[in-house]
XYZ file of C-alpha atoms in Angstrom:
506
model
C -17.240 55.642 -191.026
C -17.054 52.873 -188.343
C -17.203 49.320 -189.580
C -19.424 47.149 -187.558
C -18.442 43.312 -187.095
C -21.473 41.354 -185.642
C -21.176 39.659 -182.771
C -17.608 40.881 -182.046
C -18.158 44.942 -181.314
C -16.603 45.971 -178.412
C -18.201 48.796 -175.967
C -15.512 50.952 -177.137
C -16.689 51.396 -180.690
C -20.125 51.922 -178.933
C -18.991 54.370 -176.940
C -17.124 55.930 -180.070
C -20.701 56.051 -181.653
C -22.525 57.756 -178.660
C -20.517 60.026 -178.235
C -19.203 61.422 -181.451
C -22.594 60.493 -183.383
C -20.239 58.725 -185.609
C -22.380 56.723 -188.540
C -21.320 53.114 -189.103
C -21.972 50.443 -191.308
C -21.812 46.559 -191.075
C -18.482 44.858 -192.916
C -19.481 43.367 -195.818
C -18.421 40.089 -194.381
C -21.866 39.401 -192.835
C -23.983 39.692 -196.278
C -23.737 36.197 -197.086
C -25.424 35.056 -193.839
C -27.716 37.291 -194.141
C -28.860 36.982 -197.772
C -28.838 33.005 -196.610
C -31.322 33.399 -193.858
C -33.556 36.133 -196.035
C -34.206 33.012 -198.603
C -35.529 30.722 -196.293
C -37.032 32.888 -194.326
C -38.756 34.304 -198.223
C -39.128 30.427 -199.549
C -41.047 29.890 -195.784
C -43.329 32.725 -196.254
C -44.728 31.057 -200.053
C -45.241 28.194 -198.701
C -48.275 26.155 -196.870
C -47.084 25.725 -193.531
C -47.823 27.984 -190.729
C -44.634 29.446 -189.452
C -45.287 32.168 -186.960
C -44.011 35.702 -187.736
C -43.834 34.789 -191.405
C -47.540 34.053 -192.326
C -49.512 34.695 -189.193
C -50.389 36.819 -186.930
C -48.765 37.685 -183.895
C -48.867 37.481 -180.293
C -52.289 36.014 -179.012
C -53.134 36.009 -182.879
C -50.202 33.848 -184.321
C -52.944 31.418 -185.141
C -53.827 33.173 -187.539
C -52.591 31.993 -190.860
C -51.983 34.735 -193.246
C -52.150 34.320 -196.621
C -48.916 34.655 -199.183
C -50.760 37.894 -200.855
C -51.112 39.719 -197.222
C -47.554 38.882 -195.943
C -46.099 42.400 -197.083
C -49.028 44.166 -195.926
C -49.187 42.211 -192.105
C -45.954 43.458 -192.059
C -46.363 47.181 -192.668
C -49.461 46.943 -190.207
C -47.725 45.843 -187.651
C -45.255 48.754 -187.672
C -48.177 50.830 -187.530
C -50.226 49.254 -185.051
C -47.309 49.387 -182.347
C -46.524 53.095 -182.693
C -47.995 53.199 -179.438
C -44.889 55.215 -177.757
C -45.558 58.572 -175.730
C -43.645 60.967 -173.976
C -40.429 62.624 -174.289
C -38.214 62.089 -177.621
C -35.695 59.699 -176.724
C -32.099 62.186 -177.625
C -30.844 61.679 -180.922
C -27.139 60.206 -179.627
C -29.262 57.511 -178.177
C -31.225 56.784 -181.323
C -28.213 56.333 -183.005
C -26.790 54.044 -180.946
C -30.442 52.239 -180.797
C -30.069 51.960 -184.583
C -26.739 50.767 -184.611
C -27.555 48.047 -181.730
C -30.354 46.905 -184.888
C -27.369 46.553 -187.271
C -25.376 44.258 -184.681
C -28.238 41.978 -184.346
C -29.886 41.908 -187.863
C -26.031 41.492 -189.501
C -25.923 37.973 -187.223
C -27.456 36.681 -190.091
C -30.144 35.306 -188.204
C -33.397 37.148 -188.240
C -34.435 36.950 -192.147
C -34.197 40.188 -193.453
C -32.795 41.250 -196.632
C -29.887 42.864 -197.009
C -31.842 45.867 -198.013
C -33.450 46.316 -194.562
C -29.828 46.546 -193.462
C -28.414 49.403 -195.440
C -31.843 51.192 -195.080
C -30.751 51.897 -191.233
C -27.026 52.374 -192.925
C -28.390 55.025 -195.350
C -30.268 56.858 -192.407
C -27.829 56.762 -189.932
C -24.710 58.133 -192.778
C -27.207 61.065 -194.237
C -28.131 62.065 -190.705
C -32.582 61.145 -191.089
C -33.222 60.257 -187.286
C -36.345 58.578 -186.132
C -38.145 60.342 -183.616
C -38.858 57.746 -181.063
C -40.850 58.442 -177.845
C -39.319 57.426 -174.576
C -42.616 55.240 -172.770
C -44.374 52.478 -174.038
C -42.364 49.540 -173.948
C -42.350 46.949 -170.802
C -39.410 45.095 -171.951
C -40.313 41.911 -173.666
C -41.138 41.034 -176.133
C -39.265 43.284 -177.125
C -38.620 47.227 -177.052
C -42.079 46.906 -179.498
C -43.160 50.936 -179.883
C -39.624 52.856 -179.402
C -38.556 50.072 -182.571
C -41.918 50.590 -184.304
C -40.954 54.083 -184.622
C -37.646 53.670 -185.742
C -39.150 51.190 -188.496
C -41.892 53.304 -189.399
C -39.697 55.888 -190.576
C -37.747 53.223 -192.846
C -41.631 53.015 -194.430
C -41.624 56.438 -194.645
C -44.642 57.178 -192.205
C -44.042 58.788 -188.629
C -41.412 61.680 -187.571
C -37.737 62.385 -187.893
C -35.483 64.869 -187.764
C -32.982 66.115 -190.933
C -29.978 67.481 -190.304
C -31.627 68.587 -186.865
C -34.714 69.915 -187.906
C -38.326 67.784 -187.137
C -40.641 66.798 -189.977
C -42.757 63.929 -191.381
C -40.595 60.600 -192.180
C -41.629 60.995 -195.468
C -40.452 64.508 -196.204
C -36.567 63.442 -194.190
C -36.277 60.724 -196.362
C -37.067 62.208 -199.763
C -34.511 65.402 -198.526
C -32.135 62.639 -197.841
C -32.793 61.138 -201.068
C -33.174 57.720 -199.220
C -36.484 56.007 -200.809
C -38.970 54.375 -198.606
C -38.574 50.594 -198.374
C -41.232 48.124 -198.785
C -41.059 45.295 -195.879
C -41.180 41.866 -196.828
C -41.875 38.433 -194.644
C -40.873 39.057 -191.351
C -38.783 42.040 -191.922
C -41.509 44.221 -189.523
C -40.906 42.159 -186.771
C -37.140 41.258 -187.028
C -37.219 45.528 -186.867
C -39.615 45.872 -183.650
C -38.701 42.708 -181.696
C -35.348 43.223 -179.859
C -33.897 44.833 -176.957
C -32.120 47.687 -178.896
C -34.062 50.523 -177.275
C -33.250 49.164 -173.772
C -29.722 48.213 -174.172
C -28.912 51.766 -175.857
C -30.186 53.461 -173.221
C -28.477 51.135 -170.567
C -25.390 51.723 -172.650
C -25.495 55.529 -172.589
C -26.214 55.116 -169.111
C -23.741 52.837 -167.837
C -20.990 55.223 -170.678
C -21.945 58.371 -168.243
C -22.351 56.613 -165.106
C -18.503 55.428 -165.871
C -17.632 59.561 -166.804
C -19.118 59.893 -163.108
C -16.991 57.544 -161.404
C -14.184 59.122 -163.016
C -15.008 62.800 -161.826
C -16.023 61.830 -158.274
C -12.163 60.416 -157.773
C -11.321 64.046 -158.656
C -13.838 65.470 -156.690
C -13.047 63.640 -153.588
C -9.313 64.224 -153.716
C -10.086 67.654 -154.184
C -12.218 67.481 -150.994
C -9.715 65.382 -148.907
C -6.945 68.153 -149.287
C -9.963 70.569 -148.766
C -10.701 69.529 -145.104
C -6.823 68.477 -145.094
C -7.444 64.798 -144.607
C -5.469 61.667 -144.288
C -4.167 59.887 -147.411
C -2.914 56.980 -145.449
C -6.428 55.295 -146.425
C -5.307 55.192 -150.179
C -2.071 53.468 -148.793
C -2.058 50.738 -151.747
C -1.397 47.642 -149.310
C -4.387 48.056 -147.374
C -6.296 47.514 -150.693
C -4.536 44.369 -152.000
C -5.076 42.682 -148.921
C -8.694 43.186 -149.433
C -8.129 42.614 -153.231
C -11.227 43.734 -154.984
C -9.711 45.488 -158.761
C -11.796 48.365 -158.452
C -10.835 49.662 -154.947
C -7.320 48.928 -155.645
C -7.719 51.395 -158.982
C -9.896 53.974 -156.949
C -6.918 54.058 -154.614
C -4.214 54.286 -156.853
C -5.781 56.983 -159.273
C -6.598 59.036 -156.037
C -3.167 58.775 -154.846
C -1.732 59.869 -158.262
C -3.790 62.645 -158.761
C -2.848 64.160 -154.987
C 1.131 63.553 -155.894
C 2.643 66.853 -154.469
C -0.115 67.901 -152.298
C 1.336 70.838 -150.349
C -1.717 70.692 -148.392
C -1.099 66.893 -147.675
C 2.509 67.454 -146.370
C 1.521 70.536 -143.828
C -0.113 68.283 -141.421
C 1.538 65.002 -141.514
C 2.408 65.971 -137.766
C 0.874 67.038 -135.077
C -2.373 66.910 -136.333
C -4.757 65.629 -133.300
C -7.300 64.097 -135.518
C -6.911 60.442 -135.307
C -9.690 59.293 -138.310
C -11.151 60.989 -141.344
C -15.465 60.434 -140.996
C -15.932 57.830 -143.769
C -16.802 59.865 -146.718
C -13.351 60.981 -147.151
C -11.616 57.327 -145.845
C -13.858 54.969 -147.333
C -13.804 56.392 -151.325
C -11.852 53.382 -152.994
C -14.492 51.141 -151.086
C -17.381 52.548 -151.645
C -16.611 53.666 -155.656
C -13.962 50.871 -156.141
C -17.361 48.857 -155.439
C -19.519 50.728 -157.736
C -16.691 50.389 -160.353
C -16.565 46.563 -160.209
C -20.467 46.688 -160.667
C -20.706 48.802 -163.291
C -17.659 46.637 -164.951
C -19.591 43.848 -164.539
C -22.786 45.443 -165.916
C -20.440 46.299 -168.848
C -19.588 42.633 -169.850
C -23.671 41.756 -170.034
C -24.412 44.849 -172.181
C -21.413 44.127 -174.633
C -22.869 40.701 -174.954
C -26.346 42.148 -175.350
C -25.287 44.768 -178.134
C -23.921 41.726 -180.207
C -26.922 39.783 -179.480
C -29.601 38.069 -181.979
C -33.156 39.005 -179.923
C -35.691 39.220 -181.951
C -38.117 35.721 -182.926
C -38.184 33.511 -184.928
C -34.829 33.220 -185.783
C -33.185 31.196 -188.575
C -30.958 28.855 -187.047
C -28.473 25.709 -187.749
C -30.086 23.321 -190.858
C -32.237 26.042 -192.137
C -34.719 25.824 -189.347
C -37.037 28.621 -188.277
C -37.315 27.999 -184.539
C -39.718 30.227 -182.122
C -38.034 31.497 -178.615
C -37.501 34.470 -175.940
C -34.336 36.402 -177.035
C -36.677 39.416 -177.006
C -37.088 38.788 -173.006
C -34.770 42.190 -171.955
C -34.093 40.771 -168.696
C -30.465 40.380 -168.721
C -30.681 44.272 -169.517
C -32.927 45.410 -166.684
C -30.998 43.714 -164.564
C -27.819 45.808 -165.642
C -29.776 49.009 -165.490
C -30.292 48.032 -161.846
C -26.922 47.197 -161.016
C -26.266 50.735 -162.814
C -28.731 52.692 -160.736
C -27.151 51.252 -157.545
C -24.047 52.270 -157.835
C -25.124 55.681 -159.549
C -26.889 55.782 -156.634
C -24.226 55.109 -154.003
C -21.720 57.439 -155.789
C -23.596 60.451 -155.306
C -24.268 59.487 -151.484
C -20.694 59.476 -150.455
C -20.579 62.281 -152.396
C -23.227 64.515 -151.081
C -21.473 63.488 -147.661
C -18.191 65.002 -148.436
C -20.281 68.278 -149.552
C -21.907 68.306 -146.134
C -18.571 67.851 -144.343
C -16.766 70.904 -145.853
C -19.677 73.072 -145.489
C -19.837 72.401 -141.502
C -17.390 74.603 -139.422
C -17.392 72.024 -136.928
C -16.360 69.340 -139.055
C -14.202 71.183 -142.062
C -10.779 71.777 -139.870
C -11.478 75.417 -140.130
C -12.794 76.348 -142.906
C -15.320 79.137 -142.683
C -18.962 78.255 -142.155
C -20.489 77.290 -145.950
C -17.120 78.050 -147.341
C -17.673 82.043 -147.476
C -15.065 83.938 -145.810
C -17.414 86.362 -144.525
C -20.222 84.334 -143.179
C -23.578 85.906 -141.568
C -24.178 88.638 -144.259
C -23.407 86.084 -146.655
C -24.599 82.465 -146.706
C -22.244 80.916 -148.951
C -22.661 77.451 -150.295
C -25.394 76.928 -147.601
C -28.090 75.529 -149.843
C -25.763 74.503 -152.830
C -25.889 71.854 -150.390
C -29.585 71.025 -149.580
C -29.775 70.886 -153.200
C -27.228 68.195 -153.243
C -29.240 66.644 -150.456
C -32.331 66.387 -152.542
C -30.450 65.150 -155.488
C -29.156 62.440 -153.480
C -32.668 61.521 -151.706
C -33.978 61.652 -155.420
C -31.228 58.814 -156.797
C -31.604 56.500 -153.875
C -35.505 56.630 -154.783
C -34.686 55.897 -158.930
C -32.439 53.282 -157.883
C -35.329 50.839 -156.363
C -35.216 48.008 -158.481
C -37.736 47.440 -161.833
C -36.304 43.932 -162.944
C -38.965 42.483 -160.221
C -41.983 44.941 -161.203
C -43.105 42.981 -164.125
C -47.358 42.245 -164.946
C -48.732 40.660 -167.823
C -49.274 42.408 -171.269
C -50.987 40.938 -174.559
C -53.897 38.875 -173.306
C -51.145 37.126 -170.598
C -49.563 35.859 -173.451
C -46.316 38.099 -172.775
C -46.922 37.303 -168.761
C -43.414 38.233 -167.922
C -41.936 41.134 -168.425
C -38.542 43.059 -168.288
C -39.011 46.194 -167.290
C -35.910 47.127 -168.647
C -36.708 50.163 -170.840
C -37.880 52.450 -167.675
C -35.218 50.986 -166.220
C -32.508 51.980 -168.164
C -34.190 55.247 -169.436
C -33.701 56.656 -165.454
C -30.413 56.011 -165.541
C -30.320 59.414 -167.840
C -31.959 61.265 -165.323
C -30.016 59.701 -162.505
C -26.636 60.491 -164.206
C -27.701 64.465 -164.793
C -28.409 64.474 -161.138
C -24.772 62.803 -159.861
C -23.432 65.545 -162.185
C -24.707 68.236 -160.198
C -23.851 66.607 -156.658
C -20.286 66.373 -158.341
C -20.586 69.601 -159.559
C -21.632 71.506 -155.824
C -18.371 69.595 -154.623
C -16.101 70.555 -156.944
C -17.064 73.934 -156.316
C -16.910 73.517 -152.696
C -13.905 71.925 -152.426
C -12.098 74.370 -154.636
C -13.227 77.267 -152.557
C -11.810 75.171 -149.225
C -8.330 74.788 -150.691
C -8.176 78.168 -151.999
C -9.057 79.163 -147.763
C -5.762 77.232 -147.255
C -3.406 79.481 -149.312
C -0.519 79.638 -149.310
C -0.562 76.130 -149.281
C -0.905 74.241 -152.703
C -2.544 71.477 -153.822
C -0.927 69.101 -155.913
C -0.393 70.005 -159.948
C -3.398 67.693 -161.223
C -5.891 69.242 -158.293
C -4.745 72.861 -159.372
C -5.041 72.254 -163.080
C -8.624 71.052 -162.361
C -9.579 74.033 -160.213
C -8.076 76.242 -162.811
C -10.435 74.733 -165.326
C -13.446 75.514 -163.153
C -12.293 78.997 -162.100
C -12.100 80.092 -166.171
C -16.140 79.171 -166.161
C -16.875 80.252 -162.356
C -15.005 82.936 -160.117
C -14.522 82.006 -156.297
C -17.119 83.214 -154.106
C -16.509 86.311 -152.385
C -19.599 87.725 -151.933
C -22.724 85.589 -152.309
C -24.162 86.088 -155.844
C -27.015 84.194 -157.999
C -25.673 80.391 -158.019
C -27.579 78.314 -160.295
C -25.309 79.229 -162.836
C -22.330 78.522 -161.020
C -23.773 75.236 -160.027
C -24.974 74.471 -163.723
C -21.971 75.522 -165.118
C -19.615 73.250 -162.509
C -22.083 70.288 -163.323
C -21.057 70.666 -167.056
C -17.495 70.371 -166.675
C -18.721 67.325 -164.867
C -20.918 65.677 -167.755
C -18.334 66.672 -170.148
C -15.436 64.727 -168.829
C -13.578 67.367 -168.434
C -12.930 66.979 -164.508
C -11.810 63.452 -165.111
C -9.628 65.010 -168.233
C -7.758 67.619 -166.877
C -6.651 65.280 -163.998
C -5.919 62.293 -165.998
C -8.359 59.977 -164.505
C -9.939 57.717 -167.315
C -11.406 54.389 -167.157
C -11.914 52.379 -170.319
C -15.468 51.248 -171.461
């Protein structure tokens, strides 16, 4: 059981969560503020002044004053009104992480809710009841509103979840989990439904495989540099402190440790006529070093996101219940963009180096579409279109949806985020550089294993090794898409980046 401190949770305990579905709880150190805030927010709600998301309405309603009586029930119809979500099921390591994003906020102490609201989500997440929450409906502001009114309406008992892996009615998950339905009081439905959890746990997930990318594409592109025996005098480390960017000068060094020992490398340090390698093969720690430092910098607004207090009102300093815009998700689309980008730009260099190895005039003699009896056989000819419309596909996904925003709610929510879509591509976007990865990996292990006897280095070997005990070298040409699934596994596992030692932090 992870222990969750609000407002000081690193990525890597998030990361810990997404990926191991590990449940978590809030330390015990955050009750007090929260059972402080829950009183005023509970002393507010009896009382004869408006305040609104205590007793009024909401949005273009909130002035409508709603009387002490009604409070619990406004509450439990708003969770219902705004399960207005469609499409796909968001994936349950997501939800979790969506869940535990609601725990980071709610545990600030801030937002009103009892304690009880708290280990409600606690209680779910530790006996495994997962909301099912559909992927489309929310524009960003104010707030992820249906994806969160789904999670809550499961808390209530009505809507879907799954038990243990299995779908049913909320109702029937919660009474197998022996978790009883909780009755919302002032506020509580909104402080559940107004935030930017949904958003920032799928930007998280996204920017946590986007990082696993990265990692595999150094792999991948050493493994294509010895392929096509290129230069590694481009990864020579004082050309990239001059320039002095941190993530080119970590592309560089991680690429020159894992090609330590290159046989390959040594055979042609002379009299090879080539003077350049084409860019995709010289340009690596620029080009990923770059998407690195974005998606580092993308990392320090999400962290600060995840610990975040968005929903409204909020109980603040003196006891005051003051109205704002936390909800607004726009520091999160933004980081889904920067994401997408450099997703994006990844896979093109990439898809480049896939190109290269497969063209006889450009390889250094490997055969044509790396088959060593070409014309009867056509290889890895269209492993690589497919990488080509992979590519084409992420460049589109990455166009920015931080500027596509249009009023909602009677134009009282007249500026929106967009950063739900935004970050829920980045899924799609990720699965897609995993395949590009995947078609060079197995391209460039068939190229080195056309240069035998030479060797590669030990890390290179050990990672073509891995990939040979899921998918044989290609002789004879054979029925791919398994080949090319199975490579672009290894890939979304981590287990490219694993074998060779390449890992960088959250």
């Amino acid at each position: 059981m992870i222990t969750l401190i609000p407002g000081e949770t690193p990525l890597a305990t998030l990361h810990k969560i997404y990926r191991n579905n590990a449940p978590a709880r809030l330390t015990p150190k955050a009750r007090p503020a929260v059972k402080k805030a829950a009183g005023i927010v509970a002393t507010t709600a009896a009382g004869e002044d408006a305040v609104y998301g205590i007793n009024t309405g909401f949005g273009k309603l909130a002035s409508k004053k709603i009387a002490p009586e009604d409070t619990t029930r406004l509450q439990r119809n708003l969770i219902l009104s705004h399960c207005c979500g469609v499409g796909e099921p968001l994936p349950d390591d997501k939800v979790r992480l969506m869940m535990t994003l609601k725990l980071l906020s709610l545990g600030r102490g801030a937002s009103g809710v009892r304690w009880r609201v708290i280990s409600q989500i606690e209680d779910m997440l530790a006996r495994d009841v997962i909301p099912v929450i559909p992927s489309q409906g929310s524009v960003g502001a104010s707030g992820d509103l249906a994806p969160l009114a789904h999670m809550a309406a499961t808390m209530i008992g009505e809507g879907e979840a799954c038990f243990q892996g299995a779908r049913m009615s909320s109702a029937e998950a919660l009474e197998k989990a022996e978790i009883t339905p909780i009755v919302l009081g002032p506020k509580e439905g909104l402080g559940l439904i107004n935030g930017t959890q949904f958003s920032t746990a799928c930007a998280l997930a996204g920017l946590f495989d986007a990082l696993r990318m990265a990692e595999a594409s150094l792999v991948t592109a050493s493994l294509s540099t010895d392929a096509i025996m290129g230069s590694t005098a481009p990864l020579v480390g004082d050309i990239h402190q001059l320039r002095g960017h941190p993530g080119q000068i970590d592309v560089a060094r991680m690429m020159r440790d894992v090609m330590q020992g290159s046989e390959i490398r040594e055979s042609h340090r002379d009299g090879d006529d080539r003077v350049q390698d084409p860019y995709c093969i010289r340009c690596q720690p620029q080009v990923v070093g770059a998407a690195l430092d974005v998606l580092r910098t993308a990392s320090r607004t999400l962290e600060i996101e995840a610990n975040a207090v968005t929903d409204n009102p909020l109980v603040v300093a003196g006891g005051r219940i003051v109205s704002g815009g936390n909800f607004h998700a726009e520091y999160v689309g933004f980081a889904a963009d920067q994401i997408a980008l450099a997703v994006a730009e990844i896979g093109a260099i990439a898809q480049r180096r896939v190109a290269l190895m497969v063209d006889p005039a450009l390889s250094h003699d490997l055969p044509p579409f790396l088959t060593p009896n070409p014309g009867v056989n056509s290889g890895l000819m269209i492993a690589e279109v497919t990488t080509a419309a992979l590519m084409s596909e992420n460049k589109h996904l990455a166009n920015p949806c931080v500027t596509d925003s249009t009023p909602t709610s009677a134009n009282q929510e007249d500026h929106v985020s967009m950063a739900a879509h935004g970050a829920m591509r980045l899924g799609r976007m990720n699965d897609n550089l995993s395949v590009i990865l995947g078609v060079e990996l197995l391209c460039a292990a068939q190229g080195i294993e056309a240069r035998a006897p030479l060797k590669t280095s030990h890390a290179l070997q050990d990672t073509i090794d891995m990939l040979r005990a899921e998918v044989p070298s290609l002789n004879e040409d054979r029925y791919l898409a398994p080949d090319i699934e199975a490579a672009g596994a290894l890939v979304r596992a981590g287990e490219v980046a694993r074998i060779a030692g390449v890992d960088f932090k959250p």
